[in-house]
Coordinates of C-alpha atoms in Angstrom, one line a residue:
Chain A
M10 CA 95.4 92.6 140.2
T11 CA 97.9 95.0 141.7
R12 CA 96.2 97.6 143.9
T13 CA 98.1 100.9 143.8
G14 CA 95.6 102.7 146.0
A15 CA 94.3 104.7 143.0
F16 CA 91.3 103.7 141.0
I17 CA 92.5 105.3 137.9
E18 CA 96.1 106.2 137.5
F19 CA 97.7 108.3 134.7
R20 CA 101.4 107.5 134.4
S21 CA 103.4 110.1 132.4
L22 CA 100.6 110.0 129.8
A23 CA 101.4 111.9 126.6
K24 CA 99.9 112.2 123.2
I25 CA 101.4 113.7 120.1
F26 CA 99.2 114.0 116.9
S27 CA 100.9 113.8 113.5
D28 CA 99.2 115.4 110.6
H29 CA 99.5 114.3 106.9
R30 CA 102.7 116.3 106.4
G31 CA 104.2 114.6 109.4
R32 CA 104.1 117.7 111.5
R33 CA 103.9 116.7 115.1
T34 CA 101.7 118.5 117.5
P35 CA 102.0 117.6 121.2
V36 CA 98.4 117.5 122.6
V37 CA 99.0 116.1 126.0
E38 CA 102.2 116.7 128.0
P39 CA 103.4 113.9 130.1
L40 CA 100.6 113.8 132.7
S41 CA 100.5 112.0 136.0
L42 CA 97.3 112.0 138.0
T43 CA 95.3 109.7 140.2
V44 CA 91.5 109.4 140.6
A45 CA 89.9 107.7 143.5
E46 CA 87.1 105.3 143.3
G47 CA 83.7 107.0 143.2
E48 CA 85.2 110.4 142.5
F49 CA 83.5 112.8 140.1
V50 CA 86.3 114.5 138.2
V51 CA 85.6 117.3 135.8
F52 CA 88.1 118.4 133.2
V53 CA 88.0 122.0 132.1
G54 CA 90.4 124.2 130.1
P55 CA 90.6 126.5 127.1
S56 CA 88.9 125.2 124.0
G57 CA 91.1 122.8 122.0
C58 CA 93.4 122.2 125.0
G59 CA 93.3 118.5 124.8
K60 CA 91.0 117.7 127.7
T61 CA 88.8 115.5 125.5
T62 CA 91.9 113.7 124.2
V63 CA 92.9 112.9 127.8
M64 CA 89.5 111.4 128.4
R65 CA 89.6 109.5 125.2
L66 CA 92.9 108.0 126.3
V67 CA 91.2 106.8 129.5
G68 CA 88.5 105.3 127.3
G69 CA 91.0 103.5 125.1
L70 CA 89.6 105.4 122.1
E71 CA 93.1 106.9 121.5
T72 CA 96.5 105.3 122.0
P73 CA 99.0 107.2 124.1
T74 CA 102.3 108.2 122.4
S75 CA 104.0 107.4 125.7
G76 CA 102.9 106.6 129.2
E77 CA 99.8 104.7 130.2
V78 CA 96.5 104.7 132.0
L79 CA 95.7 102.1 134.6
I80 CA 92.2 101.3 135.8
K81 CA 92.2 99.2 139.0
G82 CA 95.8 98.4 138.2
R83 CA 95.1 97.2 134.7
K84 CA 96.5 99.0 131.7
V85 CA 94.0 100.5 129.3
E86 CA 94.4 98.9 125.9
G87 CA 91.6 99.8 123.6
P88 CA 87.9 100.4 124.3
S89 CA 85.9 98.0 126.4
R90 CA 82.7 97.7 128.4
E91 CA 84.6 98.8 131.5
K92 CA 84.9 102.3 130.2
G93 CA 81.5 103.6 129.4
M94 CA 81.3 106.7 127.1
V95 CA 78.6 109.3 126.6
F96 CA 79.1 111.7 123.7
Q97 CA 77.7 115.2 123.0
S98 CA 75.7 114.0 120.1
Y99 CA 74.9 111.0 117.9
S100 CA 74.8 109.0 121.2
S101 CA 71.6 107.0 120.6
F102 CA 70.9 104.6 117.8
P103 CA 68.0 105.9 115.7
W104 CA 67.0 102.4 114.5
L105 CA 66.2 101.3 118.0
T106 CA 63.5 102.4 120.4
V107 CA 64.3 104.1 123.7
F108 CA 64.1 100.7 125.4
G109 CA 66.1 99.0 122.6
N110 CA 68.9 101.6 123.1
V111 CA 69.1 101.0 126.8
R112 CA 68.9 97.2 126.3
F113 CA 71.8 97.5 123.8
G114 CA 74.0 98.4 126.7
L115 CA 73.6 94.8 127.9
K116 CA 73.8 93.2 124.4
Y117 CA 77.3 91.8 124.8
R118 CA 77.0 90.6 128.3
R119 CA 77.1 86.8 128.0
D120 CA 76.8 86.3 131.7
L121 CA 73.2 87.5 131.9
P122 CA 70.0 85.7 130.7
P123 CA 67.7 87.8 128.4
A124 CA 65.0 88.2 131.0
E125 CA 67.6 89.6 133.4
K126 CA 68.8 92.0 130.7
D127 CA 65.2 93.2 130.2
R128 CA 64.9 93.8 133.9
I129 CA 68.1 95.8 134.2
A130 CA 67.3 97.8 131.1
R131 CA 63.8 98.7 132.5
R132 CA 65.4 99.6 135.8
Y133 CA 67.8 102.1 134.2
L134 CA 65.0 103.4 132.0
D135 CA 63.1 104.1 135.2
L136 CA 66.1 105.7 136.9
V137 CA 66.3 108.3 134.1
G138 CA 62.6 108.8 134.1
L139 CA 61.9 107.5 130.5
T140 CA 59.7 104.5 131.2
A141 CA 56.7 106.3 129.5
F142 CA 58.8 106.7 126.3
A143 CA 60.1 103.2 126.2
D144 CA 58.6 102.4 122.8
F145 CA 59.5 105.8 121.1
Y146 CA 62.1 106.0 118.4
I147 CA 65.0 108.4 119.0
S148 CA 63.8 110.8 116.3
R149 CA 60.6 111.3 118.3
I150 CA 62.2 112.5 121.6
S151 CA 63.9 115.7 122.6
G152 CA 67.7 116.2 122.8
G153 CA 67.6 116.1 126.6
M154 CA 65.8 112.7 126.5
R155 CA 68.3 111.4 124.0
Q156 CA 71.2 112.2 126.4
R157 CA 69.2 110.4 129.2
V158 CA 68.9 107.4 126.9
A159 CA 72.6 107.5 126.4
I160 CA 73.4 107.7 130.1
A161 CA 71.0 104.9 131.0
R162 CA 72.4 102.7 128.2
T163 CA 76.0 103.4 129.5
L164 CA 75.1 102.7 133.1
A165 CA 73.2 99.5 132.2
A166 CA 76.5 98.2 130.8
D167 CA 77.8 98.5 134.3
P168 CA 81.2 100.2 133.5
L169 CA 84.0 100.8 136.0
V170 CA 84.2 104.4 134.9
L171 CA 81.8 106.7 133.2
L172 CA 83.4 109.0 130.6
M173 CA 81.3 112.0 129.5
D174 CA 82.4 114.3 126.7
E175 CA 80.3 117.5 127.0
P176 CA 77.2 115.4 127.2
F177 CA 74.9 118.4 127.9
G178 CA 76.7 120.9 125.6
A179 CA 74.0 120.9 123.0
L180 CA 71.1 121.3 125.4
D181 CA 69.2 124.4 126.4
A182 CA 70.0 125.9 129.9
L183 CA 66.9 124.6 131.7
T184 CA 67.2 121.0 130.4
R185 CA 70.9 121.1 131.2
E186 CA 70.2 122.0 134.8
R187 CA 67.7 119.3 135.1
L188 CA 70.1 116.7 133.7
Q189 CA 73.0 117.9 135.9
L190 CA 70.9 117.4 139.0
Q191 CA 69.7 114.0 137.8
L192 CA 73.3 113.0 137.0
L193 CA 74.4 113.8 140.5
Q194 CA 71.5 111.8 142.0
L195 CA 72.4 108.9 139.7
R196 CA 76.0 109.1 140.6
N197 CA 75.2 109.1 144.3
A198 CA 72.9 106.1 143.9
E199 CA 75.3 104.1 141.7
G200 CA 78.6 105.2 143.2
K201 CA 80.3 105.3 139.8
T202 CA 83.6 107.0 139.1
V203 CA 83.0 109.7 136.6
I204 CA 85.3 111.7 134.3
F205 CA 83.3 114.6 132.8
V206 CA 84.6 117.1 130.2
T207 CA 83.0 120.5 129.8
H208 CA 83.8 124.1 128.9
D209 CA 81.0 125.3 131.2
V210 CA 82.6 126.4 134.5
D211 CA 79.2 126.6 136.3
E212 CA 78.5 123.0 135.3
A213 CA 82.0 122.0 136.4
V214 CA 81.8 123.4 139.9
F215 CA 78.2 122.2 140.3
L216 CA 79.0 118.6 139.4
A217 CA 82.6 118.0 140.5
D218 CA 84.2 116.5 143.6
R219 CA 87.3 117.7 141.9
I220 CA 88.1 119.9 138.9
I221 CA 91.2 119.5 136.9
V222 CA 92.0 122.7 135.1
F223 CA 94.1 122.1 132.0
S224 CA 96.5 124.5 130.3
A225 CA 96.2 125.5 126.7
R226 CA 97.5 122.8 124.3
P227 CA 99.6 120.8 125.0
A228 CA 97.5 119.9 128.1
R229 CA 99.1 119.9 131.4
V230 CA 97.4 120.2 134.8
L231 CA 97.2 123.9 135.8
R232 CA 95.4 123.3 139.0
D233 CA 93.7 120.5 140.9
V234 CA 90.7 122.0 142.6
R235 CA 89.1 119.9 145.4
V236 CA 85.5 121.0 145.2
S237 CA 84.3 118.4 147.7
E238 CA 86.3 120.0 150.5
V239 CA 84.3 123.2 150.0
L240 CA 80.9 122.2 148.7
P241 CA 78.5 119.5 150.2
R242 CA 78.2 116.2 148.4
D243 CA 74.5 116.4 148.1
R244 CA 73.8 119.5 146.0
T245 CA 70.8 121.3 144.7
M246 CA 70.6 124.2 142.3
E247 CA 70.6 126.5 145.3
V248 CA 74.3 125.7 145.9
M249 CA 75.0 127.9 142.9
E250 CA 73.9 131.0 144.9
T251 CA 76.3 130.3 147.8
A252 CA 79.5 132.2 148.4
P253 CA 81.9 129.2 148.3
F254 CA 80.4 128.2 144.9
R255 CA 80.9 131.7 143.5
K256 CA 84.4 131.9 144.8
L257 CA 85.4 128.6 143.2
R258 CA 83.7 129.5 140.0
R259 CA 85.6 132.8 139.9
E260 CA 88.9 131.1 140.5
V261 CA 88.5 128.5 137.8
L262 CA 87.2 131.0 135.3
A263 CA 90.2 133.3 136.0
L264 CA 92.6 130.5 135.4
I265 CA 91.1 129.6 132.1
R266 CA 90.8 133.3 131.0
D267 CA 94.5 133.9 131.9
E268 CA 95.5 130.8 130.0
E269 CA 93.5 131.9 126.9
T270 CA 94.9 135.4 126.9
R271 CA 98.4 134.0 127.4
T272 CA 98.2 131.8 124.4
E273 CA 96.4 134.2 122.2
A274 CA 99.5 136.4 122.3
G275 CA 101.6 133.4 121.2
T276 CA 99.7 131.4 118.6
T277 CA 96.8 132.2 116.5
E278 CA 95.8 128.7 115.3
A279 CA 94.6 127.2 118.5
N280 CA 92.0 124.8 117.3
F281 CA 92.0 121.9 115.0
Chain B
M11 CA 52.4 123.5 98.4
F12 CA 53.6 126.0 95.8
A13 CA 55.6 128.0 98.3
F14 CA 59.4 127.4 98.6
R15 CA 60.1 124.4 100.8
A16 CA 56.4 124.1 101.8
A17 CA 55.1 121.3 103.9
P18 CA 54.6 118.0 102.0
Q19 CA 51.1 117.0 100.8
A20 CA 51.3 113.4 99.7
D21 CA 48.1 113.0 97.6
L22 CA 48.5 116.4 95.8
E23 CA 52.1 115.5 95.0
L24 CA 50.9 112.1 93.5
W25 CA 48.4 113.9 91.3
L26 CA 51.0 116.4 90.2
G27 CA 53.2 113.5 89.2
I28 CA 50.4 111.9 87.3
A29 CA 49.6 115.2 85.7
A30 CA 53.1 115.4 84.2
F31 CA 52.5 112.1 82.4
I32 CA 49.1 113.2 81.2
F33 CA 50.5 116.5 79.9
V34 CA 53.3 114.8 77.9
L35 CA 50.7 112.3 76.5
A36 CA 48.4 115.1 75.6
V37 CA 51.1 117.1 73.7
W38 CA 52.2 113.9 72.0
Q39 CA 48.7 113.1 70.9
L40 CA 48.1 116.6 69.7
V41 CA 51.3 116.8 67.7
A42 CA 50.7 113.3 66.2
G43 CA 47.0 113.8 65.7
L44 CA 47.4 117.1 63.8
G45 CA 49.8 115.3 61.4
L46 CA 52.6 117.8 62.1
V47 CA 55.2 115.0 62.1
H48 CA 55.2 112.0 59.8
P49 CA 54.0 108.8 61.7
Q50 CA 57.2 107.1 60.7
F51 CA 59.0 109.5 63.1
L52 CA 56.2 110.0 65.7
P53 CA 53.4 107.5 65.8
S54 CA 50.4 108.5 68.0
P55 CA 50.1 107.1 71.5
L56 CA 47.2 104.9 70.4
A57 CA 49.3 103.4 67.6
V58 CA 52.0 102.6 70.2
V59 CA 49.6 101.0 72.5
S60 CA 48.1 98.8 69.8
A61 CA 51.7 97.9 68.7
W62 CA 52.5 96.9 72.2
L63 CA 49.3 94.8 72.5
A64 CA 50.2 93.2 69.2
L65 CA 53.7 92.4 70.4
V66 CA 52.3 90.8 73.5
E67 CA 49.8 88.8 71.6
N68 CA 51.8 87.7 68.6
A69 CA 55.4 87.8 69.5
G70 CA 55.4 86.6 73.1
Y71 CA 56.7 90.0 74.2
L72 CA 56.0 89.4 77.9
T73 CA 58.5 86.5 77.7
D74 CA 61.1 89.0 76.5
V75 CA 60.2 91.4 79.3
G76 CA 60.5 88.5 81.8
I77 CA 63.9 87.5 80.4
S78 CA 65.1 91.1 80.7
I79 CA 63.9 91.6 84.2
A80 CA 65.4 88.2 85.2
R81 CA 68.8 89.2 83.7
V82 CA 68.8 92.5 85.5
W83 CA 67.9 91.0 88.9
V84 CA 70.2 88.1 88.8
A85 CA 73.2 90.2 87.8
F86 CA 72.2 93.0 90.2
L87 CA 71.8 90.6 93.2
A88 CA 75.1 88.9 92.4
A89 CA 76.7 92.3 92.3
A90 CA 75.1 93.4 95.5
L91 CA 75.9 90.2 97.3
L92 CA 79.6 90.9 96.8
A93 CA 79.6 94.7 96.9
V94 CA 77.9 95.1 100.3
P95 CA 80.4 93.0 102.3
L96 CA 83.4 94.3 100.4
G97 CA 82.2 97.9 100.7
V98 CA 81.8 97.4 104.5
L99 CA 85.2 95.9 104.8
M100 CA 86.8 98.6 102.7
S101 CA 85.5 101.2 105.1
G102 CA 86.2 99.2 108.2
Y103 CA 89.8 98.1 107.4
R104 CA 92.1 100.6 105.9
A105 CA 94.3 97.9 104.3
V106 CA 91.3 96.5 102.4
G107 CA 90.3 100.0 101.2
A108 CA 93.9 101.0 100.3
F109 CA 94.3 97.8 98.3
S110 CA 91.0 97.7 96.4
E111 CA 89.8 101.2 96.0
P112 CA 92.2 102.5 93.3
L113 CA 91.7 99.3 91.2
I114 CA 87.9 99.5 91.6
D115 CA 88.0 103.2 90.8
F116 CA 90.0 102.5 87.6
I117 CA 87.5 99.8 86.4
R118 CA 84.6 101.9 87.4
Y119 CA 85.6 104.6 84.9
L120 CA 85.7 102.2 82.0
P121 CA 82.5 102.7 80.0
V122 CA 80.6 99.4 80.0
P123 CA 80.1 99.4 76.1
A124 CA 83.9 99.4 75.8
L125 CA 84.0 96.1 77.5
V126 CA 81.5 94.5 75.2
P127 CA 84.1 93.2 72.7
L128 CA 86.0 91.6 75.5
T129 CA 83.1 89.9 77.1
L130 CA 82.1 88.6 73.6
I131 CA 85.6 87.2 73.0
W132 CA 85.8 85.6 76.4
L133 CA 82.2 84.4 77.0
G134 CA 80.5 84.3 73.5
I135 CA 77.0 85.7 72.9
G136 CA 75.3 83.5 75.6
E137 CA 73.9 84.6 78.9
G138 CA 77.4 84.6 80.4
S139 CA 78.6 87.6 78.6
K140 CA 75.5 89.6 79.4
M141 CA 75.7 88.7 83.1
A142 CA 79.3 89.6 83.1
L143 CA 78.6 93.0 81.5
L144 CA 75.8 93.8 83.9
W145 CA 77.8 92.6 86.9
I146 CA 80.8 94.6 86.0
G147 CA 78.8 97.7 85.3
T148 CA 76.9 97.4 88.6
F149 CA 79.4 95.9 91.0
F150 CA 82.2 98.5 90.7
Q151 CA 79.9 101.4 91.1
L152 CA 77.9 99.9 94.0
V153 CA 80.9 98.8 96.0
L154 CA 82.2 102.4 96.2
L155 CA 78.8 103.7 97.0
V156 CA 78.4 101.2 99.8
A157 CA 81.9 102.0 101.2
D158 CA 81.0 105.7 101.3
D159 CA 77.7 104.9 103.0
A160 CA 79.6 103.0 105.6
R161 CA 82.1 105.8 106.0
R162 CA 79.4 108.3 106.6
V163 CA 78.2 106.4 109.8
P164 CA 79.0 108.8 112.7
K165 CA 82.2 107.8 114.5
E166 CA 80.2 108.1 117.8
F167 CA 78.1 105.1 116.8
I168 CA 81.1 103.0 116.3
E169 CA 82.8 104.2 119.5
T170 CA 79.6 103.7 121.5
G171 CA 79.4 100.1 120.2
R172 CA 83.0 99.5 121.2
T173 CA 82.6 100.9 124.7
L174 CA 79.6 98.7 125.1
G175 CA 81.7 95.7 124.4
A176 CA 81.1 94.9 120.7
G177 CA 83.8 93.1 118.8
D178 CA 84.6 93.8 115.2
L179 CA 82.1 91.4 113.7
A180 CA 79.3 92.5 116.1
L181 CA 80.1 96.1 115.4
M182 CA 79.7 95.7 111.7
K183 CA 76.5 93.6 112.1
D184 CA 74.8 95.4 114.9
V185 CA 75.9 99.0 114.5
L186 CA 77.5 99.8 111.1
L187 CA 75.1 97.9 108.9
R188 CA 72.1 99.1 110.8
A189 CA 73.2 102.7 110.7
M190 CA 74.1 102.7 107.0
L191 CA 71.1 100.6 105.9
P192 CA 68.7 103.5 104.8
N193 CA 71.5 105.1 102.7
M194 CA 72.5 101.8 101.3
V195 CA 69.0 100.9 100.1
D196 CA 69.1 104.2 98.2
S197 CA 72.5 103.3 96.7
L198 CA 71.0 99.9 95.7
R199 CA 68.0 101.6 94.1
I200 CA 70.2 104.0 92.1
T201 CA 72.5 101.3 90.8
L202 CA 69.5 99.1 89.9
G203 CA 68.6 101.9 87.4
W204 CA 72.1 101.8 86.0
C205 CA 71.9 98.1 85.7
W206 CA 69.0 98.6 83.3
T207 CA 71.1 100.8 81.1
Y208 CA 73.7 98.1 80.7
L209 CA 71.1 95.5 80.0
L210 CA 70.0 97.5 77.0
V211 CA 73.5 97.8 75.8
A212 CA 74.1 94.0 76.2
E213 CA 70.8 93.1 74.6
I214 CA 71.2 95.4 71.6
V215 CA 74.8 94.3 70.9
A216 CA 74.5 90.5 71.4
S217 CA 71.2 88.9 72.0
S218 CA 68.3 87.0 70.5
S219 CA 65.9 87.8 73.3
G220 CA 64.9 90.5 75.7
I221 CA 63.4 94.0 75.5
G222 CA 66.6 95.4 74.0
Y223 CA 66.7 92.8 71.3
E224 CA 63.1 93.4 70.3
L225 CA 63.7 97.1 70.3
W226 CA 66.7 96.8 68.0
T227 CA 64.8 94.4 65.7
A228 CA 61.9 96.8 65.5
R229 CA 64.3 99.6 64.5
R230 CA 65.9 97.5 61.8
Y231 CA 62.5 97.0 60.1
G232 CA 61.5 100.6 60.6
K233 CA 58.6 99.8 63.0
T234 CA 58.6 103.0 64.9
P235 CA 55.5 102.2 67.1
E236 CA 57.3 99.0 68.3
V237 CA 60.4 101.0 69.1
F238 CA 58.2 103.3 71.2
A239 CA 56.5 100.4 72.8
G240 CA 59.9 99.0 73.9
I241 CA 61.1 102.3 75.3
L242 CA 57.8 102.8 77.2
T243 CA 58.0 99.3 78.6
I244 CA 61.5 99.9 80.0
G245 CA 60.3 103.2 81.4
V246 CA 57.3 101.6 83.1
I247 CA 59.4 98.8 84.6
G248 CA 62.0 101.4 85.9
L249 CA 59.3 103.6 87.4
V250 CA 57.5 100.7 89.1
S251 CA 60.6 99.2 90.6
D252 CA 61.9 102.5 91.8
Q253 CA 58.7 103.5 93.4
A254 CA 58.4 100.0 95.0
I255 CA 61.8 100.4 96.6
R256 CA 61.0 103.9 97.8
L257 CA 57.8 102.6 99.4
L258 CA 59.8 99.8 101.0
H259 CA 62.3 102.3 102.2
R260 CA 59.5 104.4 103.8
R261 CA 58.0 101.4 105.5
A262 CA 61.2 99.8 106.7
F263 CA 62.8 103.0 108.0
R264 CA 59.8 104.7 109.7
Y265 CA 62.1 105.5 112.6
L266 CA 63.9 108.2 110.5
V267 CA 60.9 110.6 110.6

């Protein structure tokens, strides 16, 4: 294993999508970036900018057109248990109970005996506060609980990096706040490296050690905002009322707004 | 219950379903009883029932029913046994889909009766040709339905499985099949119904046993009550198997509600 100092390293990572007519759309410009171990990095940017694609490239769910992503010095080639993923929806399996879903995160770990898997699954179920709902099927629990199931399941698999694609995007405001807080606590307890995609700037500033603001498509880094230099690591909802938070929020929002108005003048078909 | 998209009421719905049968039977009895139509065309329900009882008693009709049911299930299971794995592979591997889908689509559009002469030439009038006919009629429909069921599984399920460390085989077994199972059981139920249609074609054209054969024989001798008895038998078997599978579906997939 070659240590390069960085935990995750993007090396001139680029992605071009080709449609059925062979028209090529660059989605990610050659991108170089490093993420430190234990860092909570949030990707924001105008909608359709390619931030999700960047994250999927880290997860091995997309193949780069050129360049590469290294995790602990090893090149990402396809999805694996080392890159845990939480999606916005359809995250939990309806045919399994809450416990069954969390236990599924350990299904393909041959190194653990079944009793140990049960123990770990129960621990993560407890960490997300769903022990009382262990035997419920997914259709019986709320959207917020479903996302907690998905998070517990992903953490139970013990990935090197946790990739979250707008996991709270479909939830109501109060539930979202509760889950954001819980996610921070979990992260502090587990020390996982997290890459989190969102279009909600409040969420980004609240969660992040570092925000990467992407340009409109093709994605390139507009600014690298070191939130942890300004905000404390242990955060409560009250931090959102403080001046540094508001200032950061304003800055990031302005960047995205400018970017959106800049591109609206150029192209009309921004999304696909 | 009578409002648009009202809440379900299981027992009332059951009674409404039964009422529909009673209604049709009543109208039928009325029309036949009043002598509005000659019995040669429309025998009364009672005449049909007594014809059915006579068939069972004198002609070993239940053996024919048993033979027909056995034919359908053997051919249907043989079709499903191949269609399910192939359908899953077609959806999972683009090469398999690209290779087999156009061909299957082509065969699927051939009306089964059009294949009867060929199966007779190749396999004679024994069980072989009937099995082949039923299998062809069912397999090519089912495999495409199964492939579609597999394709409708959300991408997120597959990607979740992958990021939790599942290999191809584990992914198909533990995620894809489990996720598509409720829809697939529906596809199986629907194709089982089609399989019955082909059975009747096969038994009418080339057979010396089975419900279809008895039906056709009755027609030849102008025994309208027996014809009705045959039709009703098929209907009852269809209704019972369909409802049985629906019940099984509800029991097995409780997690959906």
